[in-house]
Amino acid sequence: MSSRRILLVEDSSTMRRMLGTLLKEEGYDVVTANDGVEGLANAKQEPRPDLILTDYEMPELDGPGFCTGVKADADLRTIPVLMLTTLGETHNKVTGLESGADDYIQKPKSPDDITEMFARIRAHLRIADLRKELAERNRLLEAAHKKLTFELDLARKVQFAMMPRPPKPRGLLQIAVRYTPANQLGGDVYDFYRLENNRLGILVADVSGHGVNSAMLSGMVKALAAGLSIAVLEPGELLAGLDVSGEQYFPEGYFCTGFYLIADEDTGLLRYAGVGHPPGIIIGPNGPRLLQSNPGMLGIGMVDGTAGDSDRLEPGESLILYTDGLPDAMDPSDVIFGEQRLTTLLQTHHGNDATQILDQVDSAVLAHTSPNRPADDINIIVIQHTGKK
């Protein structure tokens, strides 16, 4: 290991030679300077000093001025500076320390003074080494954080691209979708399936948790449901199939909620089923009503068939499906937005078109959570009976 390099800034040639000799005998590589101006120049030369010893009283640029210059330089400020002086007045010590000196010791006059000086040098070199180690670790952490942020942003874009656009109307129903991701990858997923006889399958699901695991599991749910949508006849069968299939993939502690419906685009007839998911809300001229979900969880192999139900969208009515990030959105006092507030808001604006309804919900949620944003992803689907093909 190479010798530690010490810069000695001292205007007295006698003291400079004496201290330089002592330092070299101790095994240090010594560079000297006659005053603060030369000291600053030498400090910037490569290799940089590991530690600086400087006199207090010097011509051109004194010790405090030299310390100020060292600490003002971004490349030098981490180098420990020890100020040596024959002056013992408190105000000189304070001036030296406030100008940036890391320690303040008397010039050695006895063997004990020399022993103390070297002990302080070793202590400050240890501290400097720890600072360098910490700075390197911080640099590596910052690089890793940048890489992780880049990869998460890319994953978010991929996840967002997996969210399909609403299908074009084939009959009486018009559909609008709004997916608002939170600040991290989420577990929300939705999909549409064109079925025979002008029917449309609509899935909304929410995997527990956030982050990469939930995002990957949501993609798996989407893939499993796509195959099941062709094979099953009833919404409850699809959810039961997701439960059985998902059990093979879901890690311990993870689960999924889901709501699936089959809408007849010619008549507005809805056949639906849900497990553990927020209820669908129908709004219209005759007031709101709910499409209730069954209790439970998907993906843990405990759903033994899922009872479904049916309803019908009438002209002027809209059905809203959503994930729990919407009613669970909290204001700064931890008061949730809530399903009752959501139902009242939707009913108030039931005469608006589907996109306008989404805008009203967005505005209300942002106002509720302000100045923060919702902590969870929010996924909303509006299915509206337009009354005309």
Tab-separated table of C-alpha atoms in Angstrom:
chain	number	residue	atom	x	y	z
A	1	MET	CA	0.000	0.000	0.000
A	2	SER	CA	1.394	3.444	-0.950
A	3	SER	CA	2.270	5.987	1.738
A	4	ARG	CA	-0.390	8.438	2.807
A	5	ARG	CA	0.270	11.850	1.312
A	6	ILE	CA	0.332	14.896	3.619
A	7	LEU	CA	0.524	18.512	2.502
A	8	LEU	CA	2.426	20.672	5.021
A	9	VAL	CA	1.782	24.421	4.671
A	10	GLU	CA	4.235	26.357	6.877
A	11	ASP	CA	6.018	29.683	6.279
A	12	SER	CA	8.834	28.973	8.767
A	13	SER	CA	11.590	27.012	7.007
A	14	THR	CA	12.866	25.661	10.323
A	15	MET	CA	9.445	24.408	11.417
A	16	ARG	CA	8.768	23.117	7.902
A	17	ARG	CA	11.970	21.036	7.898
A	18	MET	CA	11.396	19.743	11.414
A	19	LEU	CA	7.769	18.715	10.833
A	20	GLY	CA	8.575	17.340	7.391
A	21	THR	CA	11.313	15.137	8.849
A	22	LEU	CA	9.062	13.853	11.605
A	23	LEU	CA	6.293	13.022	9.120
A	24	LYS	CA	8.643	11.212	6.750
A	25	GLU	CA	10.126	9.204	9.624
A	26	GLU	CA	6.572	8.166	10.468
A	27	GLY	CA	6.171	6.833	6.914
A	28	TYR	CA	4.188	9.662	5.288
A	29	ASP	CA	4.798	11.101	1.821
A	30	VAL	CA	5.225	14.840	2.454
A	31	VAL	CA	4.615	17.768	0.106
A	32	THR	CA	5.360	21.270	1.421
A	33	ALA	CA	4.246	24.828	0.707
A	34	ASN	CA	5.541	28.174	2.024
A	35	ASP	CA	2.158	29.873	2.412
A	36	GLY	CA	-1.550	29.521	1.769
A	37	VAL	CA	-1.374	30.560	-1.897
A	38	GLU	CA	1.207	27.911	-2.726
A	39	GLY	CA	-0.665	25.487	-0.488
A	40	LEU	CA	-3.865	25.808	-2.528
A	41	ALA	CA	-1.919	25.241	-5.746
A	42	ASN	CA	-0.170	22.140	-4.344
A	43	ALA	CA	-3.426	20.761	-2.937
A	44	LYS	CA	-4.910	20.652	-6.440
A	45	GLN	CA	-2.009	18.652	-7.885
A	46	GLU	CA	-2.345	14.912	-8.442
A	47	PRO	CA	-2.165	12.821	-6.453
A	48	ARG	CA	-4.238	14.829	-4.009
A	49	PRO	CA	-3.136	14.934	-0.371
A	50	ASP	CA	-4.884	12.645	2.099
A	51	LEU	CA	-4.515	15.250	4.863
A	52	ILE	CA	-3.338	18.859	5.218
A	53	LEU	CA	-1.339	20.416	8.080
A	54	THR	CA	-1.333	24.207	7.942
A	55	ASP	CA	0.117	27.030	9.995
A	56	TYR	CA	-2.180	29.764	11.332
A	57	GLU	CA	-0.067	32.881	10.766
A	58	MET	CA	1.361	33.094	7.225
A	59	PRO	CA	2.005	35.865	4.683
A	60	GLU	CA	0.014	36.179	1.448
A	61	LEU	CA	-2.786	33.912	2.701
A	62	ASP	CA	-3.059	32.921	6.354
A	63	GLY	CA	-4.339	29.643	7.773
A	64	PRO	CA	-8.015	30.606	8.064
A	65	GLY	CA	-7.991	32.016	4.524
A	66	PHE	CA	-6.316	28.864	3.246
A	67	CYS	CA	-8.911	26.661	4.995
A	68	THR	CA	-11.713	28.701	3.478
A	69	GLY	CA	-10.208	28.186	0.034
A	70	VAL	CA	-9.841	24.437	0.531
A	71	LYS	CA	-13.410	23.947	1.780
A	72	ALA	CA	-14.815	26.100	-1.035
A	73	ASP	CA	-13.315	23.776	-3.661
A	74	ALA	CA	-15.587	20.813	-4.408
A	75	ASP	CA	-12.576	18.629	-5.221
A	76	LEU	CA	-10.729	19.454	-1.995
A	77	ARG	CA	-13.402	20.000	0.655
A	78	THR	CA	-13.366	16.404	1.899
A	79	ILE	CA	-9.629	16.513	2.709
A	80	PRO	CA	-9.155	16.861	6.491
A	81	VAL	CA	-7.310	20.043	7.513
A	82	LEU	CA	-5.437	20.281	10.838
A	83	MET	CA	-4.354	23.752	11.887
A	84	LEU	CA	-1.062	24.106	13.779
A	85	THR	CA	-0.214	27.188	15.781
A	86	THR	CA	1.793	28.495	18.682
A	87	LEU	CA	-1.141	30.741	19.559
A	88	GLY	CA	-3.425	29.396	22.223
A	89	GLU	CA	-6.049	32.117	22.399
A	90	THR	CA	-9.629	30.886	22.168
A	91	HIS	CA	-10.591	33.377	19.465
A	92	ASN	CA	-7.832	32.039	17.190
A	93	LYS	CA	-9.106	28.503	17.661
A	94	VAL	CA	-12.654	29.598	16.913
A	95	THR	CA	-11.542	31.516	13.817
A	96	GLY	CA	-9.600	28.515	12.539
A	97	LEU	CA	-12.410	26.053	13.112
A	98	GLU	CA	-15.071	28.315	11.627
A	99	SER	CA	-12.949	28.815	8.505
A	100	GLY	CA	-13.094	25.085	7.860
A	101	ALA	CA	-10.320	23.465	9.875
A	102	ASP	CA	-11.260	19.989	11.069
A	103	ASP	CA	-9.017	20.143	14.116
A	104	TYR	CA	-6.736	22.578	15.936
A	105	ILE	CA	-3.524	21.575	17.749
A	106	GLN	CA	-0.454	23.294	19.136
A	107	LYS	CA	2.809	22.955	17.236
A	108	PRO	CA	4.752	20.141	18.912
A	109	LYS	CA	7.366	21.169	21.467
A	110	SER	CA	7.851	17.866	23.274
A	111	PRO	CA	7.702	14.122	22.581
A	112	ASP	CA	4.205	14.034	24.057
A	113	ASP	CA	3.107	16.796	21.660
A	114	ILE	CA	4.534	14.814	18.736
A	115	THR	CA	2.751	11.672	19.890
A	116	GLU	CA	-0.540	13.573	20.140
A	117	MET	CA	-0.048	15.132	16.699
A	118	PHE	CA	0.415	11.735	15.043
A	119	ALA	CA	-2.562	10.295	16.954
A	120	ARG	CA	-4.747	13.104	15.651
A	121	ILE	CA	-3.410	12.605	12.115
A	122	ARG	CA	-4.222	8.894	12.219
A	123	ALA	CA	-7.686	9.588	13.632
A	124	HIS	CA	-8.527	12.076	10.879
A	125	LEU	CA	-7.177	9.765	8.198
A	126	ARG	CA	-9.492	7.035	9.509
A	127	ILE	CA	-12.417	9.459	9.382
A	128	ALA	CA	-11.443	10.505	5.849
A	129	ASP	CA	-11.310	6.850	4.779
A	130	LEU	CA	-14.774	6.260	6.179
A	131	ARG	CA	-16.056	9.320	4.327
A	132	LYS	CA	-14.570	8.031	1.066
A	133	GLU	CA	-16.119	4.628	1.657
A	134	LEU	CA	-19.487	6.224	2.380
A	135	ALA	CA	-19.229	8.447	-0.698
A	136	GLU	CA	-18.455	5.416	-2.871
A	137	ARG	CA	-21.369	3.494	-1.435
A	138	ASN	CA	-23.645	6.470	-2.033
A	139	ARG	CA	-22.374	6.674	-5.611
A	140	LEU	CA	-23.136	3.001	-6.180
A	141	LEU	CA	-26.564	3.385	-4.559
A	142	GLU	CA	-27.360	6.371	-6.753
A	143	ALA	CA	-26.285	4.472	-9.867
A	144	ALA	CA	-28.399	1.478	-8.823
A	145	HIS	CA	-31.351	3.777	-8.083
A	146	LYS	CA	-31.092	5.390	-11.521
A	147	LYS	CA	-30.967	1.966	-13.172
A	148	LEU	CA	-33.930	0.730	-11.129
A	149	THR	CA	-35.918	3.898	-11.883
A	150	PHE	CA	-35.238	3.474	-15.604
A	151	GLU	CA	-36.304	-0.169	-15.535
A	152	LEU	CA	-39.446	0.590	-13.508
A	153	ASP	CA	-40.388	3.399	-15.888
A	154	LEU	CA	-39.932	1.009	-18.800
A	155	ALA	CA	-41.985	-1.656	-17.015
A	156	ARG	CA	-44.719	0.917	-16.336
A	157	LYS	CA	-44.852	1.790	-20.039
A	158	VAL	CA	-45.101	-1.886	-20.944
A	159	GLN	CA	-47.828	-2.428	-18.353
A	160	PHE	CA	-49.723	0.633	-19.549
A	161	ALA	CA	-49.454	-0.605	-23.157
A	162	MET	CA	-51.091	-3.861	-22.065
A	163	MET	CA	-54.222	-1.967	-21.076
A	164	PRO	CA	-56.453	-2.168	-24.171
A	165	ARG	CA	-58.422	0.645	-25.689
A	166	PRO	CA	-62.197	0.363	-25.303
A	167	PRO	CA	-63.777	-1.588	-28.175
A	168	LYS	CA	-65.722	0.274	-30.824
A	169	PRO	CA	-69.503	0.083	-30.315
A	170	ARG	CA	-71.335	-2.693	-32.170
A	171	GLY	CA	-74.748	-1.932	-30.743
A	172	LEU	CA	-76.356	0.108	-27.973
A	173	LEU	CA	-73.400	0.262	-25.600
A	174	GLN	CA	-70.572	2.794	-25.528
A	175	ILE	CA	-67.491	2.219	-23.366
A	176	ALA	CA	-64.867	4.559	-21.898
A	177	VAL	CA	-61.829	3.612	-19.818
A	178	ARG	CA	-59.518	5.562	-17.525
A	179	TYR	CA	-56.415	3.942	-16.032
A	180	THR	CA	-54.405	6.205	-13.716
A	181	PRO	CA	-51.260	4.565	-12.364
A	182	ALA	CA	-49.838	5.549	-8.997
A	183	ASN	CA	-46.125	6.253	-8.454
A	184	GLN	CA	-45.136	2.617	-8.744
A	185	LEU	CA	-46.108	-0.477	-10.657
A	186	GLY	CA	-49.533	-1.681	-9.675
A	187	GLY	CA	-51.686	-4.756	-9.880
A	188	ASP	CA	-54.739	-3.415	-11.721
A	189	VAL	CA	-55.753	-5.125	-14.943
A	190	TYR	CA	-58.732	-5.013	-17.263
A	191	ASP	CA	-59.600	-6.536	-20.619
A	192	PHE	CA	-62.355	-6.852	-23.225
A	193	TYR	CA	-63.336	-10.027	-25.106
A	194	ARG	CA	-65.393	-10.048	-28.290
A	195	LEU	CA	-67.791	-12.966	-27.933
A	196	GLU	CA	-70.269	-14.476	-30.355
A	197	ASN	CA	-73.833	-13.188	-30.772
A	198	ASN	CA	-72.713	-9.561	-30.296
A	199	ARG	CA	-71.744	-10.083	-26.682
A	200	LEU	CA	-68.817	-8.437	-24.950
A	201	GLY	CA	-66.870	-9.855	-21.996
A	202	ILE	CA	-65.418	-7.248	-19.611
A	203	LEU	CA	-62.937	-8.100	-16.875
A	204	VAL	CA	-61.684	-5.857	-14.062
A	205	ALA	CA	-59.208	-7.364	-11.583
A	206	ASP	CA	-56.835	-6.159	-8.903
A	207	VAL	CA	-53.855	-8.119	-7.602
A	208	SER	CA	-52.898	-7.402	-3.996
A	209	GLY	CA	-49.910	-5.192	-3.351
A	210	HIS	CA	-47.786	-3.044	-5.630
A	211	GLY	CA	-44.492	-3.292	-7.395
A	212	VAL	CA	-42.943	-5.764	-9.781
A	213	ASN	CA	-44.554	-8.894	-8.300
A	214	SER	CA	-48.077	-7.491	-8.519
A	215	ALA	CA	-47.476	-6.139	-12.015
A	216	MET	CA	-46.248	-9.516	-13.260
A	217	LEU	CA	-49.127	-11.327	-11.604
A	218	SER	CA	-51.630	-8.916	-13.162
A	219	GLY	CA	-50.224	-9.817	-16.586
A	220	MET	CA	-50.647	-13.492	-15.730
A	221	VAL	CA	-54.275	-12.902	-14.693
A	222	LYS	CA	-54.896	-11.161	-18.012
A	223	ALA	CA	-53.428	-14.084	-19.962
A	224	LEU	CA	-55.371	-16.720	-18.006
A	225	ALA	CA	-58.664	-14.848	-18.310
A	226	ALA	CA	-58.299	-14.452	-22.080
A	227	GLY	CA	-58.334	-18.221	-22.543
A	228	LEU	CA	-61.131	-18.747	-20.048
A	229	SER	CA	-63.352	-16.150	-21.736
A	230	ILE	CA	-63.628	-18.419	-24.772
A	231	ALA	CA	-64.150	-21.630	-22.808
A	232	VAL	CA	-66.818	-20.589	-20.277
A	233	LEU	CA	-70.438	-19.560	-20.639
A	234	GLU	CA	-71.069	-17.813	-17.323
A	235	PRO	CA	-69.106	-15.035	-15.546
A	236	GLY	CA	-68.886	-17.037	-12.327
A	237	GLU	CA	-67.173	-19.866	-14.204
A	238	LEU	CA	-64.449	-17.540	-15.417
A	239	LEU	CA	-63.717	-16.288	-11.917
A	240	ALA	CA	-63.690	-19.806	-10.512
A	241	GLY	CA	-61.288	-20.769	-13.290
A	242	LEU	CA	-59.033	-17.839	-12.398
A	243	ASP	CA	-58.991	-18.995	-8.789
A	244	VAL	CA	-57.960	-22.545	-9.689
A	245	SER	CA	-55.419	-21.506	-12.322
A	246	GLY	CA	-54.009	-18.636	-10.280
A	247	GLU	CA	-53.305	-20.874	-7.297
A	248	GLN	CA	-50.437	-22.413	-9.269
A	249	TYR	CA	-48.750	-19.032	-9.794
A	250	PHE	CA	-49.612	-16.751	-6.886
A	251	PRO	CA	-46.873	-16.619	-4.218
A	252	GLU	CA	-47.927	-16.997	-0.614
A	253	GLY	CA	-49.618	-13.851	0.651
A	254	TYR	CA	-50.823	-12.710	-2.771
A	255	PHE	CA	-54.378	-12.874	-4.030
A	256	CYS	CA	-56.662	-11.214	-6.528
A	257	THR	CA	-60.126	-9.679	-6.642
A	258	GLY	CA	-62.138	-9.703	-9.831
A	259	PHE	CA	-65.375	-8.663	-11.498
A	260	TYR	CA	-66.452	-10.138	-14.822
A	261	LEU	CA	-69.547	-9.456	-16.846
A	262	ILE	CA	-70.922	-10.394	-20.239
A	263	ALA	CA	-72.872	-7.569	-21.859
A	264	ASP	CA	-75.305	-8.038	-24.736
A	265	GLU	CA	-74.595	-5.083	-26.982
A	266	ASP	CA	-77.991	-5.394	-28.696
A	267	THR	CA	-80.223	-5.468	-25.600
A	268	GLY	CA	-78.156	-4.113	-22.696
A	269	LEU	CA	-78.546	-7.381	-20.752
A	270	LEU	CA	-75.755	-7.919	-18.214
A	271	ARG	CA	-74.700	-11.223	-16.664
A	272	TYR	CA	-72.066	-10.695	-13.988
A	273	ALA	CA	-70.161	-12.095	-11.039
A	274	GLY	CA	-67.542	-10.734	-8.673
A	275	VAL	CA	-65.228	-12.043	-5.961
A	276	GLY	CA	-63.879	-9.675	-3.319
A	277	HIS	CA	-64.218	-6.738	-5.709
A	278	PRO	CA	-66.021	-3.396	-5.235
A	279	PRO	CA	-69.596	-3.547	-6.554
A	280	GLY	CA	-70.480	-2.200	-9.957
A	281	ILE	CA	-72.636	0.944	-9.816
A	282	ILE	CA	-75.476	1.621	-12.251
A	283	ILE	CA	-76.631	5.235	-12.450
A	284	GLY	CA	-79.468	6.741	-14.427
A	285	PRO	CA	-82.793	8.569	-14.356
A	286	ASN	CA	-84.256	6.106	-11.836
A	287	GLY	CA	-81.450	6.414	-9.293
A	288	PRO	CA	-78.427	4.243	-8.517
A	289	ARG	CA	-78.284	0.502	-7.930
A	290	LEU	CA	-75.397	-1.840	-7.183
A	291	LEU	CA	-74.148	-5.023	-8.830
A	292	GLN	CA	-72.831	-6.762	-5.750
A	293	SER	CA	-69.684	-8.849	-5.612
A	294	ASN	CA	-69.339	-12.073	-3.612
A	295	PRO	CA	-66.919	-12.143	-0.667
A	296	GLY	CA	-63.647	-14.018	-0.987
A	297	MET	CA	-60.316	-13.938	-2.789
A	298	LEU	CA	-59.091	-15.357	-6.076
A	299	GLY	CA	-55.821	-17.190	-6.571
A	300	ILE	CA	-55.780	-19.191	-3.342
A	301	GLY	CA	-57.891	-22.153	-4.493
A	302	MET	CA	-60.884	-21.581	-2.220
A	303	VAL	CA	-63.600	-20.463	-4.662
A	304	ASP	CA	-65.875	-23.442	-5.261
A	305	GLY	CA	-68.030	-22.006	-7.978
A	306	THR	CA	-69.172	-18.407	-8.009
A	307	ALA	CA	-72.817	-17.412	-8.084
A	308	GLY	CA	-73.633	-14.707	-10.586
A	309	ASP	CA	-76.593	-12.495	-11.280
A	310	SER	CA	-78.063	-10.404	-14.073
A	311	ASP	CA	-79.340	-6.911	-14.742
A	312	ARG	CA	-80.107	-4.765	-17.740
A	313	LEU	CA	-78.881	-1.342	-18.737
A	314	GLU	CA	-81.785	0.818	-19.853
A	315	PRO	CA	-81.448	3.840	-22.165
A	316	GLY	CA	-79.684	6.682	-20.363
A	317	GLU	CA	-78.103	4.394	-17.764
A	318	SER	CA	-74.407	3.792	-17.193
A	319	LEU	CA	-72.539	1.042	-15.358
A	320	ILE	CA	-69.281	1.949	-13.621
A	321	LEU	CA	-66.701	-0.729	-12.766
A	322	TYR	CA	-63.604	0.261	-10.812
A	323	THR	CA	-60.766	-0.929	-8.592
A	324	ASP	CA	-60.488	-0.169	-4.884
A	325	GLY	CA	-57.869	2.552	-5.421
A	326	LEU	CA	-60.828	4.837	-6.175
A	327	PRO	CA	-62.931	4.542	-2.979
A	328	ASP	CA	-59.786	4.064	-0.860
A	329	ALA	CA	-58.176	7.343	-2.003
A	330	MET	CA	-57.422	9.351	1.162
A	331	ASP	CA	-57.322	13.026	1.945
A	332	PRO	CA	-54.462	14.449	4.100
A	333	SER	CA	-56.456	13.487	7.234
A	334	ASP	CA	-56.719	9.826	6.086
A	335	VAL	CA	-60.434	10.109	5.280
A	336	ILE	CA	-61.238	7.831	2.345
A	337	PHE	CA	-63.188	8.956	-0.692
A	338	GLY	CA	-65.633	6.120	-0.065
A	339	GLU	CA	-68.270	4.282	-2.093
A	340	GLN	CA	-71.138	6.460	-0.858
A	341	ARG	CA	-69.414	9.657	-1.987
A	342	LEU	CA	-68.636	7.962	-5.326
A	343	THR	CA	-72.238	6.811	-5.828
A	344	THR	CA	-73.605	10.292	-5.062
A	345	LEU	CA	-71.121	11.915	-7.430
A	346	LEU	CA	-71.917	9.483	-10.256
A	347	GLN	CA	-75.659	9.863	-9.857
A	348	THR	CA	-75.315	13.654	-9.901
A	349	HIS	CA	-73.653	13.449	-13.326
A	350	HIS	CA	-75.573	10.491	-14.775
A	351	GLY	CA	-76.722	12.544	-17.772
A	352	ASN	CA	-73.161	13.165	-18.986
A	353	ASP	CA	-71.480	11.035	-21.617
A	354	ALA	CA	-68.996	8.349	-20.557
A	355	THR	CA	-65.849	10.463	-20.927
A	356	GLN	CA	-67.395	13.359	-19.008
A	357	ILE	CA	-68.273	11.001	-16.153
A	358	LEU	CA	-64.630	9.886	-15.987
A	359	ASP	CA	-63.512	13.520	-15.931
A	360	GLN	CA	-65.877	14.326	-13.057
A	361	VAL	CA	-64.584	11.382	-11.016
A	362	ASP	CA	-60.958	12.344	-11.715
A	363	SER	CA	-61.532	15.926	-10.613
A	364	ALA	CA	-63.355	14.902	-7.439
A	365	VAL	CA	-60.675	12.383	-6.399
A	366	LEU	CA	-57.820	14.829	-7.040
A	367	ALA	CA	-59.617	17.511	-5.045
A	368	HIS	CA	-60.178	15.035	-2.200
A	369	THR	CA	-56.532	13.908	-2.012
A	370	SER	CA	-54.963	17.349	-2.672
A	371	PRO	CA	-52.192	18.322	-2.261
A	372	ASN	CA	-51.245	14.639	-2.564
A	373	ARG	CA	-52.174	12.194	-5.277
A	374	PRO	CA	-53.974	8.864	-4.833
A	375	ALA	CA	-51.609	6.272	-3.379
A	376	ASP	CA	-52.994	3.394	-5.434
A	377	ASP	CA	-53.697	2.789	-9.110
A	378	ILE	CA	-57.214	3.701	-10.170
A	379	ASN	CA	-58.961	1.872	-12.987
A	380	ILE	CA	-62.471	2.885	-14.074
A	381	ILE	CA	-64.648	1.515	-16.882
A	382	VAL	CA	-67.921	3.193	-17.879
A	383	ILE	CA	-70.441	1.177	-19.943
A	384	GLN	CA	-73.213	3.476	-21.151
A	385	HIS	CA	-76.530	2.623	-22.831
A	386	THR	CA	-76.801	5.319	-25.492
A	387	GLY	CA	-80.306	4.330	-26.591
A	388	LYS	CA	-79.247	4.152	-30.219
A	389	LYS	CA	-77.029	2.067	-32.438
